[in-house]
Structure formats: structure tokens, C-alpha cells
mmCIF file of C-alpha atoms in Angstrom:
data_model
loop_
_atom_site.group_PDB
_atom_site.id
_atom_site.type_symbol
_atom_site.label_atom_id
_atom_site.label_comp_id
_atom_site.label_asym_id
_atom_site.label_seq_id
_atom_site.Cartn_x
_atom_site.Cartn_y
_atom_site.Cartn_z
ATOM 1 C CA MET A 1 -21.002 -31.925 77.370
ATOM 2 C CA ALA A 2 -21.850 -33.315 73.914
ATOM 3 C CA VAL A 3 -19.068 -31.221 72.399
ATOM 4 C CA ARG A 4 -16.504 -32.591 74.859
ATOM 5 C CA LYS A 5 -17.609 -36.169 74.128
ATOM 6 C CA SER A 6 -17.302 -35.475 70.412
ATOM 7 C CA ILE A 7 -13.788 -34.101 70.858
ATOM 8 C CA THR A 8 -12.820 -37.115 73.025
ATOM 9 C CA TRP A 9 -14.097 -39.623 70.483
ATOM 10 C CA THR A 10 -12.333 -37.698 67.735
ATOM 11 C CA LYS A 11 -9.010 -37.958 69.573
ATOM 12 C CA ILE A 12 -9.558 -41.648 70.260
ATOM 13 C CA PHE A 13 -10.339 -42.266 66.595
ATOM 14 C CA ALA A 14 -7.295 -40.237 65.477
ATOM 15 C CA ARG A 15 -4.971 -42.185 67.796
ATOM 16 C CA SER A 16 -6.456 -45.490 66.707
ATOM 17 C CA PHE A 17 -6.169 -44.571 63.030
ATOM 18 C CA ALA A 18 -2.531 -43.474 63.527
ATOM 19 C CA ALA A 19 -1.739 -46.747 65.304
ATOM 20 C CA MET A 20 -3.437 -48.741 62.540
ATOM 21 C CA SER A 21 -1.543 -46.751 59.934
ATOM 22 C CA ARG A 22 1.800 -47.423 61.597
ATOM 23 C CA SER A 23 0.983 -51.124 61.881
ATOM 24 C CA THR A 24 -0.109 -51.258 58.243
ATOM 25 C CA LEU A 25 3.046 -49.492 57.128
ATOM 26 C CA ARG A 26 5.213 -51.897 59.148
ATOM 27 C CA THR A 27 3.358 -54.862 57.679
ATOM 28 C CA SER A 28 3.599 -53.453 54.152
ATOM 29 C CA ALA A 29 7.305 -52.732 54.569
ATOM 30 C CA ARG A 30 7.871 -56.305 55.807
ATOM 31 C CA VAL A 31 5.892 -57.816 52.920
ATOM 32 C CA ILE A 32 7.678 -55.645 50.348
ATOM 33 C CA GLY A 33 11.017 -56.449 51.943
ATOM 34 C CA GLU A 34 10.340 -60.163 51.837
ATOM 35 C CA ALA A 35 9.178 -59.865 48.225
ATOM 36 C CA ILE A 36 12.257 -58.058 46.942
ATOM 37 C CA GLU A 37 14.829 -59.863 49.115
ATOM 38 C CA PRO A 38 15.437 -62.611 46.543
ATOM 39 C CA THR A 39 16.119 -60.020 43.874
ATOM 40 C CA VAL A 40 18.376 -57.989 46.152
ATOM 41 C CA LYS A 41 20.214 -61.144 47.179
ATOM 42 C CA ARG A 42 20.670 -62.196 43.522
ATOM 43 C CA LEU A 43 22.029 -58.808 42.546
ATOM 44 C CA ARG A 44 24.424 -58.652 45.495
ATOM 45 C CA PRO A 45 27.915 -59.523 44.212
ATOM 46 C CA PRO A 46 29.785 -62.625 45.414
ATOM 47 C CA PRO A 47 32.373 -62.028 48.153
ATOM 48 C CA GLY A 48 35.800 -60.841 47.122
ATOM 49 C CA THR A 49 37.504 -57.943 45.360
ATOM 50 C CA GLY A 50 36.913 -56.780 41.815
ATOM 51 C CA GLN A 51 33.780 -55.798 39.870
ATOM 52 C CA TRP A 52 30.632 -57.845 39.353
ATOM 53 C CA ILE A 53 28.988 -56.474 36.205
ATOM 54 C CA ALA A 54 25.521 -57.413 34.942
ATOM 55 C CA GLY A 55 24.694 -57.662 31.241
ATOM 56 C CA VAL A 56 22.195 -59.005 28.711
ATOM 57 C CA ALA A 57 22.924 -60.753 25.410
ATOM 58 C CA MET A 58 20.221 -60.592 22.722
ATOM 59 C CA GLY A 59 19.813 -62.432 19.471
ATOM 60 C CA SER A 60 17.295 -63.882 17.047
ATOM 61 C CA THR A 61 16.712 -66.815 19.476
ATOM 62 C CA GLY A 62 15.942 -64.672 22.529
ATOM 63 C CA MET A 63 18.000 -63.155 25.306
ATOM 64 C CA ARG A 64 20.073 -64.312 28.259
ATOM 65 C CA ARG A 65 21.430 -62.473 31.274
ATOM 66 C CA PHE A 66 25.086 -62.748 32.187
ATOM 67 C CA GLN A 67 27.528 -61.558 34.852
ATOM 68 C CA LEU A 68 31.110 -60.558 34.257
ATOM 69 C CA TYR A 69 33.856 -60.622 36.874
ATOM 70 C CA ARG A 70 36.601 -58.075 36.337
ATOM 71 C CA PRO A 71 39.646 -58.333 38.620
ATOM 72 C CA PRO A 72 40.921 -55.210 40.403
ATOM 73 C CA GLY A 73 43.725 -53.048 39.100
ATOM 74 C CA VAL A 74 43.210 -53.454 35.304
ATOM 75 C CA MET A 75 45.514 -50.976 33.584
ATOM 76 C CA VAL A 76 44.642 -48.777 30.644
ATOM 77 C CA GLY A 77 45.485 -50.640 27.448
ATOM 78 C CA GLU A 78 45.870 -53.985 29.205
ATOM 79 C CA ARG A 79 44.235 -57.025 27.610
ATOM 80 C CA LEU A 80 43.298 -59.975 29.809
ATOM 81 C CA PRO A 81 42.339 -63.597 29.104
ATOM 82 C CA LEU A 82 38.674 -64.552 29.364
ATOM 83 C CA MET A 83 37.254 -67.683 31.005
ATOM 84 C CA VAL A 84 33.642 -68.510 30.106
ATOM 85 C CA MET A 85 31.951 -70.466 32.934
ATOM 86 C CA LEU A 86 28.672 -72.317 32.309
ATOM 87 C CA HIS A 87 26.728 -73.336 35.405
ATOM 88 C CA GLY A 88 24.942 -76.618 36.006
ATOM 89 C CA CYS A 89 21.251 -77.322 36.759
ATOM 90 C CA LEU A 90 19.641 -75.584 39.716
ATOM 91 C CA GLN A 91 22.425 -72.955 39.607
ATOM 92 C CA ASP A 92 22.771 -69.408 38.300
ATOM 93 C CA ALA A 93 25.690 -67.103 37.596
ATOM 94 C CA LYS A 94 26.181 -65.945 41.160
ATOM 95 C CA SER A 95 25.822 -69.390 42.844
ATOM 96 C CA PHE A 96 28.229 -70.897 40.329
ATOM 97 C CA ALA A 97 30.808 -68.145 40.940
ATOM 98 C CA THR A 98 30.428 -68.538 44.707
ATOM 99 C CA SER A 99 30.629 -72.343 44.725
ATOM 100 C CA THR A 100 33.605 -72.644 42.357
ATOM 101 C CA ARG A 101 35.469 -69.624 43.774
ATOM 102 C CA MET A 102 36.758 -68.983 40.271
ATOM 103 C CA ASN A 103 36.748 -65.216 40.903
ATOM 104 C CA GLY A 104 39.435 -65.660 43.528
ATOM 105 C CA VAL A 105 41.645 -67.484 41.016
ATOM 106 C CA ALA A 106 40.914 -64.733 38.449
ATOM 107 C CA ALA A 107 41.903 -62.036 40.909
ATOM 108 C CA ARG A 108 45.250 -63.735 41.610
ATOM 109 C CA GLU A 109 46.031 -64.750 37.999
ATOM 110 C CA ARG A 110 44.452 -61.678 36.348
ATOM 111 C CA PHE A 111 41.756 -62.783 33.945
ATOM 112 C CA LEU A 112 38.115 -61.956 33.303
ATOM 113 C CA VAL A 113 35.319 -64.454 33.965
ATOM 114 C CA LEU A 114 32.038 -64.502 32.055
ATOM 115 C CA TYR A 115 29.043 -66.277 33.607
ATOM 116 C CA PRO A 116 26.151 -66.685 31.125
ATOM 117 C CA GLU A 117 22.877 -67.563 32.873
ATOM 118 C CA GLN A 118 20.152 -69.913 31.667
ATOM 119 C CA ASP A 119 16.577 -68.604 31.689
ATOM 120 C CA ARG A 120 14.150 -70.600 33.822
ATOM 121 C CA VAL A 121 11.474 -70.088 31.157
ATOM 122 C CA SER A 122 13.643 -72.093 28.738
ATOM 123 C CA ASN A 123 14.378 -74.768 31.355
ATOM 124 C CA ALA A 124 12.605 -74.910 34.704
ATOM 125 C CA GLN A 125 15.631 -76.482 36.405
ATOM 126 C CA GLY A 126 18.063 -73.917 34.980
ATOM 127 C CA CYS A 127 19.775 -76.545 32.805
ATOM 128 C CA TRP A 128 21.321 -75.651 29.490
ATOM 129 C CA ASN A 129 19.447 -77.539 26.710
ATOM 130 C CA TRP A 130 22.661 -78.842 25.179
ATOM 131 C CA PHE A 131 20.951 -82.095 24.144
ATOM 132 C CA ASP A 132 18.044 -80.604 22.197
ATOM 133 C CA THR A 133 19.656 -80.592 18.785
ATOM 134 C CA THR A 134 16.549 -81.992 17.101
ATOM 135 C CA ALA A 135 14.367 -79.019 17.976
ATOM 136 C CA GLY A 136 17.313 -76.653 17.642
ATOM 137 C CA ARG A 137 17.232 -75.196 21.191
ATOM 138 C CA ALA A 138 20.812 -76.321 21.820
ATOM 139 C CA TYR A 139 22.159 -74.287 18.928
ATOM 140 C CA GLY A 140 19.939 -71.334 19.790
ATOM 141 C CA GLU A 141 21.357 -71.189 23.313
ATOM 142 C CA ALA A 142 24.874 -71.696 21.987
ATOM 143 C CA SER A 143 24.330 -68.701 19.756
ATOM 144 C CA LEU A 144 23.199 -66.534 22.685
ATOM 145 C CA ILE A 145 26.277 -67.559 24.720
ATOM 146 C CA MET A 146 28.460 -66.519 21.782
ATOM 147 C CA LYS A 147 26.582 -63.205 21.674
ATOM 148 C CA ALA A 148 27.539 -62.666 25.292
ATOM 149 C CA VAL A 149 31.172 -63.536 24.523
ATOM 150 C CA ASP A 150 31.183 -61.094 21.583
ATOM 151 C CA GLN A 151 29.610 -58.336 23.666
ATOM 152 C CA VAL A 152 32.161 -58.773 26.501
ATOM 153 C CA CYS A 153 35.064 -58.855 24.010
ATOM 154 C CA LEU A 154 33.809 -55.612 22.470
ATOM 155 C CA MET A 155 33.114 -53.699 25.697
ATOM 156 C CA TYR A 156 35.847 -54.925 28.037
ATOM 157 C CA PRO A 157 39.656 -55.425 27.889
ATOM 158 C CA VAL A 158 39.639 -58.991 26.546
ATOM 159 C CA ASP A 159 42.526 -60.612 24.686
ATOM 160 C CA ARG A 160 40.543 -62.447 21.997
ATOM 161 C CA SER A 161 43.440 -64.843 21.423
ATOM 162 C CA ARG A 162 43.142 -66.135 25.007
ATOM 163 C CA VAL A 163 39.559 -67.328 25.558
ATOM 164 C CA ALA A 164 38.605 -70.639 27.206
ATOM 165 C CA VAL A 165 35.281 -72.217 28.165
ATOM 166 C CA ALA A 166 34.411 -74.532 31.073
ATOM 167 C CA GLY A 167 31.224 -75.864 32.602
ATOM 168 C CA LEU A 168 29.681 -78.202 35.161
ATOM 169 C CA SER A 169 27.220 -80.962 34.320
ATOM 170 C CA ALA A 170 24.798 -79.573 31.691
ATOM 171 C CA GLY A 171 27.098 -76.562 31.463
ATOM 172 C CA ALA A 172 29.989 -78.920 30.690
ATOM 173 C CA SER A 173 28.061 -80.448 27.799
ATOM 174 C CA MET A 174 27.199 -77.012 26.454
ATOM 175 C CA ALA A 175 30.868 -75.995 26.755
ATOM 176 C CA ALA A 176 31.918 -78.944 24.572
ATOM 177 C CA LEU A 177 29.167 -78.135 22.060
ATOM 178 C CA LEU A 178 30.384 -74.518 21.881
ATOM 179 C CA ALA A 179 34.005 -75.539 21.351
ATOM 180 C CA ALA A 180 33.112 -78.053 18.619
ATOM 181 C CA LYS A 181 30.867 -75.511 16.887
ATOM 182 C CA HIS A 182 33.245 -72.541 17.239
ATOM 183 C CA PRO A 183 36.718 -74.078 17.565
ATOM 184 C CA GLU A 184 38.403 -70.902 16.262
ATOM 185 C CA ARG A 185 37.083 -68.909 19.221
ATOM 186 C CA PHE A 186 38.420 -71.022 22.111
ATOM 187 C CA LYS A 187 41.927 -72.125 23.032
ATOM 188 C CA ALA A 188 40.794 -74.647 25.676
ATOM 189 C CA VAL A 189 37.614 -76.371 26.891
ATOM 190 C CA VAL A 190 36.991 -78.031 30.264
ATOM 191 C CA MET A 191 34.130 -80.410 31.004
ATOM 192 C CA HIS A 192 33.409 -81.118 34.688
ATOM 193 C CA SER A 193 30.975 -84.043 35.224
ATOM 194 C CA GLY A 194 29.314 -83.666 31.844
ATOM 195 C CA ILE A 195 28.004 -85.713 28.925
ATOM 196 C CA PRO A 196 29.659 -85.411 25.528
ATOM 197 C CA PRO A 197 27.572 -83.985 22.679
ATOM 198 C CA GLY A 198 26.275 -86.716 20.413
ATOM 199 C CA THR A 199 25.121 -88.902 23.329
ATOM 200 C CA ALA A 200 21.596 -87.472 23.578
ATOM 201 C CA HIS A 201 19.473 -85.512 21.132
ATOM 202 C CA SER A 202 16.242 -84.844 23.064
ATOM 203 C CA SER A 203 14.873 -84.669 26.599
ATOM 204 C CA LEU A 204 13.720 -88.288 26.301
ATOM 205 C CA THR A 205 17.239 -89.589 25.697
ATOM 206 C CA VAL A 206 19.032 -87.574 28.401
ATOM 207 C CA LEU A 207 18.234 -89.932 31.302
ATOM 208 C CA GLY A 208 19.767 -92.916 29.529
ATOM 209 C CA ALA A 209 22.811 -90.802 28.677
ATOM 210 C CA MET A 210 23.219 -89.710 32.283
ATOM 211 C CA GLN A 211 23.200 -93.311 33.413
ATOM 212 C CA GLY A 212 25.807 -94.253 30.822
ATOM 213 C CA ARG A 213 23.388 -96.393 28.777
ATOM 214 C CA ARG A 214 23.742 -94.550 25.498
ATOM 215 C CA ALA A 215 26.719 -94.721 23.114
ATOM 216 C CA THR A 216 28.363 -91.497 22.058
ATOM 217 C CA LYS A 217 28.400 -90.942 18.318
ATOM 218 C CA PRO A 218 31.663 -89.907 16.707
ATOM 219 C CA LEU A 219 31.983 -86.148 16.976
ATOM 220 C CA ILE A 220 31.791 -84.240 13.726
ATOM 221 C CA ALA A 221 33.250 -80.782 13.177
ATOM 222 C CA THR A 222 30.663 -78.195 12.190
ATOM 223 C CA ARG A 223 30.648 -75.459 9.563
ATOM 224 C CA GLY A 224 33.560 -76.937 7.730
ATOM 225 C CA ALA A 225 35.887 -76.765 10.775
ATOM 226 C CA LYS A 226 38.433 -79.560 10.983
ATOM 227 C CA ALA A 227 38.466 -81.659 14.160
ATOM 228 C CA MET A 228 42.223 -81.323 14.121
ATOM 229 C CA SER A 229 41.743 -77.649 14.916
ATOM 230 C CA TRP A 230 39.552 -78.218 17.957
ATOM 231 C CA PRO A 231 40.909 -76.759 21.188
ATOM 232 C CA PRO A 232 42.412 -79.201 23.696
ATOM 233 C CA LEU A 233 39.891 -80.755 26.052
ATOM 234 C CA MET A 234 40.206 -81.534 29.759
ATOM 235 C CA VAL A 235 37.553 -83.665 31.428
ATOM 236 C CA ILE A 236 37.236 -83.727 35.231
ATOM 237 C CA HIS A 237 34.846 -86.438 36.476
ATOM 238 C CA GLY A 238 34.137 -88.212 39.735
ATOM 239 C CA GLY A 239 34.498 -91.974 39.804
ATOM 240 C CA SER A 240 31.687 -92.028 42.397
ATOM 241 C CA ASP A 241 29.292 -89.853 40.372
ATOM 242 C CA ARG A 242 25.796 -91.335 40.636
ATOM 243 C CA VAL A 243 24.106 -88.612 38.632
ATOM 244 C CA VAL A 244 26.225 -88.567 35.469
ATOM 245 C CA ALA A 245 28.089 -91.855 35.030
ATOM 246 C CA PHE A 246 31.881 -91.700 34.831
ATOM 247 C CA SER A 247 31.725 -93.537 31.501
ATOM 248 C CA ASN A 248 30.528 -90.261 29.989
ATOM 249 C CA GLY A 249 33.811 -88.610 30.904
ATOM 250 C CA GLN A 250 35.726 -91.449 29.342
ATOM 251 C CA ALA A 251 33.664 -91.276 26.173
ATOM 252 C CA ALA A 252 34.176 -87.500 25.926
ATOM 253 C CA VAL A 253 37.982 -87.683 25.887
ATOM 254 C CA GLN A 254 38.054 -90.768 23.689
ATOM 255 C CA ARG A 255 35.795 -89.256 21.017
ATOM 256 C CA TRP A 256 37.630 -85.943 21.147
ATOM 257 C CA ALA A 257 41.003 -87.701 20.805
ATOM 258 C CA GLU A 258 39.788 -89.930 17.969
ATOM 259 C CA ALA A 259 38.389 -86.982 16.044
ATOM 260 C CA ALA A 260 41.719 -85.166 16.359
ATOM 261 C CA GLY A 261 43.843 -88.201 15.500
ATOM 262 C CA ALA A 262 45.491 -88.565 18.924
ATOM 263 C CA THR A 263 47.004 -91.950 19.621
ATOM 264 C CA THR A 264 49.625 -91.667 22.415
ATOM 265 C CA VAL A 265 48.292 -92.179 25.975
ATOM 266 C CA ARG A 266 50.190 -91.347 29.184
ATOM 267 C CA GLU A 267 48.824 -92.145 32.669
ATOM 268 C CA ARG A 268 49.865 -90.822 36.072
ATOM 269 C CA THR A 269 48.528 -90.598 39.631
ATOM 270 C CA VAL A 270 48.485 -87.264 41.435
ATOM 271 C CA GLN A 271 48.023 -86.754 45.181
ATOM 272 C CA ARG A 272 48.007 -83.333 46.855
ATOM 273 C CA GLY A 273 47.924 -83.418 50.647
ATOM 274 C CA ARG A 274 44.773 -84.997 52.042
ATOM 275 C CA ARG A 275 42.608 -84.217 49.059
ATOM 276 C CA TYR A 276 41.210 -87.008 46.912
ATOM 277 C CA SER A 277 43.825 -88.562 44.675
ATOM 278 C CA THR A 278 43.412 -88.364 40.881
ATOM 279 C CA ASN A 279 44.292 -90.544 37.918
ATOM 280 C CA VAL A 280 45.280 -88.403 34.960
ATOM 281 C CA THR A 281 45.363 -89.729 31.391
ATOM 282 C CA ASP A 282 46.746 -87.616 28.505
ATOM 283 C CA TYR A 283 45.895 -88.262 24.877
ATOM 284 C CA LYS A 284 48.558 -86.847 22.548
ATOM 285 C CA ARG A 285 49.095 -86.188 18.870
ATOM 286 C CA SER A 286 52.854 -86.023 18.392
ATOM 287 C CA SER A 287 53.966 -83.815 21.298
ATOM 288 C CA SER A 288 50.670 -81.957 21.646
ATOM 289 C CA THR A 289 48.096 -82.858 24.274
ATOM 290 C CA VAL A 290 44.694 -83.152 22.624
ATOM 291 C CA ALA A 291 42.652 -84.385 25.567
ATOM 292 C CA THR A 292 43.175 -85.039 29.276
ATOM 293 C CA LEU A 293 40.981 -87.123 31.575
ATOM 294 C CA VAL A 294 41.146 -86.379 35.299
ATOM 295 C CA GLU A 295 39.395 -89.144 37.256
ATOM 296 C CA ILE A 296 38.747 -88.358 40.924
ATOM 297 C CA ALA A 297 37.720 -91.703 42.318
ATOM 298 C CA LYS A 298 35.951 -90.570 45.506
ATOM 299 C CA LEU A 299 34.197 -87.566 43.988
ATOM 300 C CA GLY A 300 30.458 -87.567 43.327
ATOM 301 C CA HIS A 301 28.460 -85.173 41.152
ATOM 302 C CA ALA A 302 30.011 -81.976 42.481
ATOM 303 C CA TRP A 303 32.544 -79.303 41.587
ATOM 304 C CA SER A 304 35.824 -80.591 42.974
ATOM 305 C CA GLY A 305 37.484 -78.432 45.627
ATOM 306 C CA GLY A 306 34.676 -75.872 45.702
ATOM 307 C CA SER A 307 33.285 -73.959 48.637
ATOM 308 C CA SER A 308 32.252 -76.212 51.535
ATOM 309 C CA LYS A 309 29.264 -73.940 52.230
ATOM 310 C CA GLN A 310 27.657 -74.358 48.811
ATOM 311 C CA PRO A 311 25.647 -77.193 47.229
ATOM 312 C CA TYR A 312 27.031 -79.209 44.264
ATOM 313 C CA THR A 313 30.622 -78.881 45.546
ATOM 314 C CA ASP A 314 33.028 -81.117 47.427
ATOM 315 C CA ALA A 315 35.811 -79.282 49.226
ATOM 316 C CA ARG A 316 37.729 -82.547 49.764
ATOM 317 C CA GLY A 317 38.543 -82.898 46.082
ATOM 318 C CA PRO A 318 41.448 -81.207 44.288
ATOM 319 C CA ASP A 319 40.750 -77.609 43.299
ATOM 320 C CA ALA A 320 39.033 -77.859 39.909
ATOM 321 C CA SER A 321 39.098 -74.079 39.419
ATOM 322 C CA ARG A 322 42.878 -74.006 39.735
ATOM 323 C CA MET A 323 43.135 -77.056 37.436
ATOM 324 C CA THR A 324 40.849 -75.380 34.914
ATOM 325 C CA TRP A 325 42.881 -72.211 34.833
ATOM 326 C CA ALA A 326 46.244 -74.028 34.762
ATOM 327 C CA PHE A 327 45.045 -76.096 31.779
ATOM 328 C CA ALA A 328 43.787 -73.033 29.932
ATOM 329 C CA ALA A 329 46.874 -70.996 30.681
ATOM 330 C CA ARG A 330 49.047 -73.800 29.337
ATOM 331 C CA GLN A 331 47.131 -73.731 26.035
ATOM 332 C CA PHE A 332 47.429 -69.946 25.847
ATOM 333 C CA ARG A 333 51.208 -70.196 26.132
ATOM 334 C CA THR A 334 51.444 -73.114 23.699
ATOM 335 C CA ARG A 335 49.298 -71.419 21.034
ATOM 336 C CA ARG A 336 51.278 -68.186 21.306
ATOM 337 C CA ALA A 337 54.553 -70.085 20.952
ATOM 338 C CA ASP A 338 53.183 -71.731 17.799
#
């Protein structure tokens, strides 16, 4: 009888242990799944055709991750233009690609898109430190972005004579800093809702700059580069922006035009369907457009015409991604003709 009881209790214990093990495994699998889901989600490519390629740029000032979009059907020996896209605060490469839908434009028009990504260790909000010229972080990050550009140009079918840079908010300010520092590398620069370099120089002065309470110093070419050789600038800015005052957009084109000696101004109003209307002002030197200001009166601090399902976008505005590419493509053609 004692033996039977022992066998019975052994079976009960074995079944209980097996049930506990299965429960533990299910719990562990759920916990592990929840832990890795953010990483899996981040690595999952944005919707659409083409390749989403991860990379890392390294330099003396650190390292930065980046993503590269390559459109489908690239032929052997073919060289494509490159658009460098710099995200805003609280964004990363993937969210910026998804919200702007720039990859869709790239697939149709056949160009590559590089998305450098800010490190949250360097800025907890994911903002590019474009303003921190005093401590040197701005130039260090600019150097790492250029390392990413160099790496992509070396490893992928990039036409080095057709490279443009664009950005949103803090990314827009970094884009302008890059173009002013390396004018020979870019044929066009687009600032969307940004602050021109020279308006802030530290984290303490950024808030005043965002509110339009700081004057923008005259822009100075770096490393002996002449301002006359700077790539044409297009500024897209919302007239209803309560985060970065519209006066920053005006200051950006005015300082850029002044530095390049542009004097002629031409204004026009553009309305496409039911989207917000825009006031466009061109600053010209002779027959060449040096800077263009696109004011979208009803737009706030958001990428114009972006995905309606993403934050920091407004689908009711004109398509800024299409405008950005059209502006860059026009400079590519003009520079080749010259």
C-alpha cells in the first residue's frame, strides 16, 4: 500500500511540475516577447517596395546608426541621386521615413534616401544638437553625418554630383549647418520648420530662438568656402507654427540670400486642390534662385502633407516630400547644365 501511495504522489508531483514548467515557459516567452518587441518593431522596414538597409557610421566623435532606402530595380552600373533626410526631435530614421513617405517618392523618381539617426545618449529627446557650437557637439554630429554620407557613396550606387540634404525642425537646422560647412558636397538644402544656424549657440539659448526672440547672426562660410557657392536653399514653414516661430523661416532665407548676394524677390500664391494654400517667395541672383521661402499659413509644427497616421505631420498641407524632391531635382539639372 505504501508503494502505491508513493507512486501516486510521484505521478501527481510530475504532473504538477510539468504544468508549472509549461506555465513558466509561457510566461517567460511572453516576457521575452514583450522585451524584444520594440527592437523587432524598430528593425522592421517601413511599408513599401525597395530595400531598407541598416548601417553604422563611426568617427573620432563617436558613432551613429543610419538607414538607407534603395529603390527597386537598380541596374548594374546605374548611379542614382541621394537625398539625406534628418529627422526631428522624438523621431528616428524609421518614423521619419514613415511619416514623410519620402521612400514612396524615391521609388517613383528613382533616388536613394539616407536617414542618419541621432543617439538618445547624446540627446534624450532625439534632437540633433545643431545649436551646440560652443561645446563643439554640433560639429561633431555634422562630422558623423558626413561619415555616413561618405560610407553610402562608397558602398552604394550614388551619383556624388547629385546629393541633397533636408530636415525637419532640429534636423532642418542641422541640414543648413551641413550645407554651410560642406557646400561642395550638396546641390540643394531644404529646411522644414527649422531655425537657421547662428540663432542659438547653446541649450540655454534655444528656447528663445524657437520663440523667435533671438536675432540670427549673418551666416559665414566655413573653411574658406565662399557663400556664393552655397547650394540653393528652400525653407518650408507653417505660419501657424507655435513651436518654432515662422520668423525663423524668414530669417533663414534672408540670411542665406544676403550671404550669396541675392537681391531680386518674386512672390506668388500656389493652391493645389483642397490642401492649404502657400505663399512662395524666390530670392534670385541674376537668373539663379538662391533661396525660396514656402509659407503655409495654416500649417503648425508638422511635416506638410505627411502620413495622416503619424505624429508631427499634417496631411492637409501640400506634399513637402514632393516639393523637396522637385526642388532638389531642379538644382541637379541646373548644375549639370552649367
